Amino acid sequence: DWVSAFETYQIARSEGKFITCGGALGYDALQSYMRSEQLLMAMVTDPGWVKDMILTLAHLQVKMMEMMLKKGFEFDGAFLFNDMGYRNGLLFSPETYRKTHKEADEMVYSFCHEHNMPTILHSCGRVKEIIPDLIEVGLDCLQPLEVKAGMDVRELKEKYGDKLSFMGGIDVRAMVDPDPNVIEEEIGSKFEVAKKGGGYIYHSDHSIPNNVSFEQYKRVMELAKKYGKY
C-alpha cells in the first residue's frame, strides 16, 4: 500500500523523526519460509543452497529499498534484523555465518551506505563471536545487546568502540527491581563507558516486560536523560 505508507512517512518526516528502512536478513528472513530446525540442519548439510537462498532474499531487500527510494522516500538509516544468537552463544558457528551470510550482508550494507543510510542490526542473544565479521561487512551499529546473554556494552565499547556504535544493553531486569538504586547503577555505570566519544544510543536490552510499571519506566527515562548528557 504505497499511498498510505507514503502518507505515514510524510507525517513522520514533518515531525522531525529519524526514519529508517526496515527488513529481515539472513537466518531470520529464511526461517519464516521453513522451520528453524530444518534451516539449521541445512546450514550443515547444504550450506551452498542456504547461501543462495540468503543471497536471493538480500537481493529482494535491496530491490524493495530501491523501489521505495524511487517512490520518494528518504531514509535516515536502515534498521535491519537477524536474530542469530541465544543465551549461550550463536545459533550456528562463526564459520557457518561466513559461508552462508557474509556476502549477502555486505551487499545490503553497501547499498545502504551508497544511499547515505547508516545501518543498525537487531540481533538477539550472544553474537559477540561474529562482531569482527559484522564490522568487516559494513555494520554501523549493533542492537539490542542482551545482558543475560553476556553482551556487556562496557566490554564491547572498550573492544570495538572505535569501529562500531551500540544501541541498548540496559538490563530490563534492573528496571523492575524494587530498589531504585539498582537501575541507577545499571544506567550510570554503563553510560559512563558507552557514551565516551559518542556512538551509543539508549535502549533496553530486550522488550520491556509487563511487570515494569509506568512509574518505574518514567524513572528509567529520567536516568537516561540524566546520565546521557555530555
GROMACS .gro file of C-alpha atoms in nm:
model
  230
    1ASP     CA    1   0.000   0.000   0.000
    2TRP     CA    2   0.227   0.274  -0.130
    3VAL     CA    3  -0.028   0.554  -0.074
    4SER     CA    4  -0.084   0.507   0.300
    5ALA     CA    5   0.284   0.421   0.353
    6PHE     CA    6   0.392   0.747   0.193
    7GLU     CA    7   0.133   0.944   0.392
    8THR     CA    8   0.267   0.792   0.715
    9TYR     CA    9   0.621   0.870   0.601
   10GLN     CA   10   0.534   1.235   0.533
   11ILE     CA   11   0.379   1.276   0.878
   12ALA     CA   12   0.688   1.128   1.044
   13ARG     CA   13   0.916   1.347   0.832
   14SER     CA   14   0.719   1.661   0.923
   15GLU     CA   15   0.761   1.573   1.292
   16GLY     CA   16   1.138   1.554   1.252
   17LYS     CA   17   1.164   1.186   1.335
   18PHE     CA   18   1.460   0.965   1.246
   19ILE     CA   19   1.318   0.745   0.971
   20THR     CA   20   1.462   0.404   0.893
   21CYS     CA   21   1.403   0.148   0.624
   22GLY     CA   22   1.348  -0.191   0.787
   23GLY     CA   23   1.381  -0.551   0.680
   24ALA     CA   24   1.484  -0.902   0.776
   25LEU     CA   25   1.813  -1.055   0.666
   26GLY     CA   26   1.971  -1.399   0.653
   27TYR     CA   27   1.863  -1.662   0.902
   28ASP     CA   28   1.576  -1.453   1.036
   29ALA     CA   29   1.430  -1.394   0.690
   30LEU     CA   30   1.475  -1.751   0.572
   31GLN     CA   31   1.332  -1.918   0.883
   32SER     CA   32   0.994  -1.764   0.802
   33TYR     CA   33   0.985  -1.986   0.492
   34MET     CA   34   1.092  -2.305   0.669
   35ARG     CA   35   1.116  -2.435   1.024
   36SER     CA   36   1.420  -2.327   1.226
   37GLU     CA   37   1.525  -2.688   1.283
   38GLN     CA   38   1.524  -2.761   0.910
   39LEU     CA   39   1.718  -2.445   0.833
   40LEU     CA   40   1.985  -2.515   1.093
   41MET     CA   41   2.027  -2.869   0.959
   42ALA     CA   42   2.050  -2.735   0.602
   43MET     CA   43   2.330  -2.500   0.708
   44VAL     CA   44   2.534  -2.811   0.783
   45THR     CA   45   2.418  -3.046   0.507
   46ASP     CA   46   2.375  -2.798   0.221
   47PRO     CA   47   2.538  -2.462   0.302
   48GLY     CA   48   2.558  -2.371  -0.067
   49TRP     CA   49   2.179  -2.386  -0.101
   50VAL     CA   50   2.134  -2.182   0.218
   51LYS     CA   51   2.378  -1.919   0.091
   52ASP     CA   52   2.188  -1.899  -0.239
   53MET     CA   53   1.858  -1.850  -0.056
   54ILE     CA   54   2.004  -1.584   0.173
   55LEU     CA   55   2.153  -1.402  -0.127
   56THR     CA   56   1.816  -1.416  -0.304
   57LEU     CA   57   1.643  -1.263  -0.002
   58ALA     CA   58   1.916  -0.997   0.022
   59HIS     CA   59   1.858  -0.906  -0.344
   60LEU     CA   60   1.486  -0.876  -0.265
   61GLN     CA   61   1.563  -0.646   0.029
   62VAL     CA   62   1.780  -0.423  -0.190
   63LYS     CA   63   1.519  -0.410  -0.466
   64MET     CA   64   1.249  -0.313  -0.215
   65MET     CA   65   1.469  -0.032  -0.083
   66GLU     CA   66   1.537   0.081  -0.440
   67MET     CA   67   1.164   0.093  -0.513
   68MET     CA   68   1.094   0.299  -0.202
   69LEU     CA   69   1.370   0.547  -0.282
   70LYS     CA   70   1.232   0.587  -0.635
   71LYS     CA   71   0.885   0.649  -0.488
   72GLY     CA   72   1.023   0.948  -0.298
   73PHE     CA   73   1.106   0.803   0.042
   74GLU     CA   74   1.420   0.939   0.205
   75PHE     CA   75   1.567   0.737   0.489
   76ASP     CA   76   1.799   0.849   0.768
   77GLY     CA   77   1.918   0.493   0.820
   78ALA     CA   78   1.837   0.124   0.787
   79PHE     CA   79   1.709  -0.082   1.081
   80LEU     CA   80   1.762  -0.446   0.988
   81PHE     CA   81   1.711  -0.760   1.192
   82ASN     CA   82   1.857  -1.108   1.203
   83ASP     CA   83   1.841  -1.292   1.536
   84MET     CA   84   2.150  -1.513   1.525
   85GLY     CA   85   2.207  -1.587   1.892
   86TYR     CA   86   2.055  -1.733   2.205
   87ARG     CA   87   2.154  -1.706   2.571
   88ASN     CA   88   2.477  -1.907   2.550
   89GLY     CA   89   2.606  -1.834   2.202
   90LEU     CA   90   2.536  -1.829   1.830
   91LEU     CA   91   2.270  -2.050   1.671
   92PHE     CA   92   2.539  -2.157   1.424
   93SER     CA   93   2.917  -2.130   1.413
   94PRO     CA   94   3.108  -1.818   1.305
   95GLU     CA   95   3.241  -2.018   1.011
   96THR     CA   96   2.886  -2.102   0.903
   97TYR     CA   97   2.799  -1.732   0.920
   98ARG     CA   98   3.093  -1.657   0.691
   99LYS     CA   99   2.992  -1.930   0.445
  100THR     CA  100   2.621  -1.851   0.429
  101HIS     CA  101   2.565  -1.488   0.532
  102LYS     CA  102   2.865  -1.268   0.481
  103GLU     CA  103   2.838  -1.197   0.108
  104ALA     CA  104   2.468  -1.114   0.134
  105ASP     CA  105   2.516  -0.887   0.436
  106GLU     CA  106   2.794  -0.697   0.264
  107MET     CA  107   2.574  -0.640  -0.040
  108VAL     CA  108   2.288  -0.497   0.168
  109TYR     CA  109   2.510  -0.278   0.386
  110SER     CA  110   2.698  -0.148   0.081
  111PHE     CA  111   2.370  -0.047  -0.083
  112CYS     CA  112   2.265   0.133   0.234
  113HIS     CA  113   2.593   0.322   0.254
  114GLU     CA  114   2.572   0.419  -0.113
  115HIS     CA  115   2.242   0.587  -0.025
  116ASN     CA  116   2.366   0.757   0.294
  117MET     CA  117   2.190   0.517   0.528
  118PRO     CA  118   2.390   0.407   0.834
  119THR     CA  119   2.298   0.052   0.931
  120ILE     CA  120   2.160  -0.076   1.262
  121LEU     CA  121   2.132  -0.452   1.312
  122HIS     CA  122   1.897  -0.604   1.568
  123SER     CA  123   2.039  -0.944   1.663
  124CYS     CA  124   1.927  -1.101   1.990
  125GLY     CA  125   2.139  -1.328   2.203
  126ARG     CA  126   2.513  -1.374   2.236
  127VAL     CA  127   2.657  -1.271   1.900
  128LYS     CA  128   2.993  -1.131   2.012
  129GLU     CA  129   3.190  -1.400   1.823
  130ILE     CA  130   3.092  -1.253   1.485
  131ILE     CA  131   3.124  -0.884   1.572
  132PRO     CA  132   3.453  -0.857   1.377
  133ASP     CA  133   3.275  -1.007   1.074
  134LEU     CA  134   2.983  -0.766   1.111
  135ILE     CA  135   3.225  -0.473   1.122
  136GLU     CA  136   3.403  -0.609   0.814
  137VAL     CA  137   3.083  -0.625   0.607
  138GLY     CA  138   2.993  -0.268   0.699
  139LEU     CA  139   2.765  -0.270   1.004
  140ASP     CA  140   2.749   0.066   1.181
  141CYS     CA  141   2.550  -0.012   1.497
  142LEU     CA  142   2.459  -0.330   1.689
  143GLN     CA  143   2.138  -0.367   1.893
  144PRO     CA  144   1.998  -0.476   2.149
  145LEU     CA  145   2.296  -0.623   2.348
  146GLU     CA  146   2.118  -0.874   2.574
  147VAL     CA  147   2.276  -0.862   2.919
  148LYS     CA  148   2.164  -1.212   3.021
  149ALA     CA  149   2.341  -1.342   2.710
  150GLY     CA  150   2.672  -1.187   2.817
  151MET     CA  151   2.656  -0.881   2.591
  152ASP     CA  152   2.805  -0.616   2.821
  153VAL     CA  153   2.812  -0.279   2.644
  154ARG     CA  154   3.110  -0.167   2.856
  155GLU     CA  155   3.322  -0.457   2.737
  156LEU     CA  156   3.207  -0.418   2.376
  157LYS     CA  157   3.268  -0.043   2.377
  158GLU     CA  158   3.625  -0.086   2.501
  159LYS     CA  159   3.696  -0.353   2.240
  160TYR     CA  160   3.511  -0.225   1.933
  161GLY     CA  161   3.405   0.132   2.009
  162ASP     CA  162   3.637   0.284   1.751
  163LYS     CA  163   3.471   0.079   1.474
  164LEU     CA  164   3.112   0.018   1.584
  165SER     CA  165   2.830   0.203   1.759
  166PHE     CA  166   2.599   0.038   2.011
  167MET     CA  167   2.230   0.061   2.093
  168GLY     CA  168   2.085  -0.099   2.405
  169GLY     CA  169   2.246  -0.303   2.679
  170ILE     CA  170   2.035  -0.175   2.970
  171ASP     CA  171   1.911  -0.479   3.161
  172VAL     CA  172   1.530  -0.493   3.177
  173ARG     CA  173   1.558  -0.700   3.495
  174ALA     CA  174   1.708  -0.397   3.671
  175MET     CA  175   1.409  -0.186   3.567
  176VAL     CA  176   1.167  -0.398   3.769
  177ASP     CA  177   1.385  -0.421   4.082
  178PRO     CA  178   1.208  -0.255   4.379
  179ASP     CA  179   1.538  -0.097   4.489
  180PRO     CA  180   1.568   0.226   4.282
  181ASN     CA  181   1.946   0.220   4.322
  182VAL     CA  182   1.973  -0.093   4.107
  183ILE     CA  183   1.854   0.070   3.786
  184GLU     CA  184   2.051   0.388   3.860
  185GLU     CA  185   2.371   0.184   3.895
  186GLU     CA  186   2.286  -0.008   3.576
  187ILE     CA  187   2.237   0.306   3.370
  188GLY     CA  188   2.503   0.523   3.533
  189SER     CA  189   2.785   0.268   3.514
  190LYS     CA  190   2.711   0.175   3.153
  191PHE     CA  191   2.650   0.524   3.018
  192GLU     CA  192   2.980   0.640   3.168
  193VAL     CA  193   3.169   0.397   2.944
  194ALA     CA  194   2.937   0.366   2.644
  195LYS     CA  195   2.891   0.736   2.569
  196LYS     CA  196   3.263   0.820   2.558
  197GLY     CA  197   3.342   0.964   2.217
  198GLY     CA  198   2.982   0.920   2.104
  199GLY     CA  199   2.848   0.610   1.934
  200TYR     CA  200   2.591   0.499   2.191
  201ILE     CA  201   2.209   0.507   2.174
  202TYR     CA  202   1.999   0.432   2.481
  203HIS     CA  203   1.774   0.126   2.456
  204SER     CA  204   1.669  -0.163   2.676
  205ASP     CA  205   1.846  -0.493   2.618
  206HIS     CA  206   1.517  -0.654   2.514
  207SER     CA  207   1.140  -0.593   2.525
  208ILE     CA  208   1.016  -0.416   2.838
  209PRO     CA  209   0.826  -0.679   3.043
  210ASN     CA  210   0.473  -0.618   3.168
  211ASN     CA  211   0.586  -0.611   3.532
  212VAL     CA  212   0.776  -0.285   3.477
  213SER     CA  213   0.531  -0.020   3.595
  214PHE     CA  214   0.478   0.312   3.423
  215GLU     CA  215   0.639   0.490   3.719
  216GLN     CA  216   0.943   0.262   3.701
  217TYR     CA  217   0.983   0.327   3.329
  218LYS     CA  218   0.946   0.702   3.381
  219ARG     CA  219   1.241   0.677   3.620
  220VAL     CA  220   1.439   0.483   3.359
  221MET     CA  221   1.389   0.765   3.109
  222GLU     CA  222   1.477   1.031   3.367
  223LEU     CA  223   1.800   0.846   3.445
  224ALA     CA  224   1.878   0.806   3.075
  225LYS     CA  225   1.848   1.183   3.031
  226LYS     CA  226   2.049   1.250   3.348
  227TYR     CA  227   2.344   1.024   3.264
  228GLY     CA  228   2.321   1.067   2.888
  229LYS     CA  229   2.414   1.435   2.898
  230TYR     CA  230   2.758   1.536   2.771
   0.00000   0.00000   0.00000
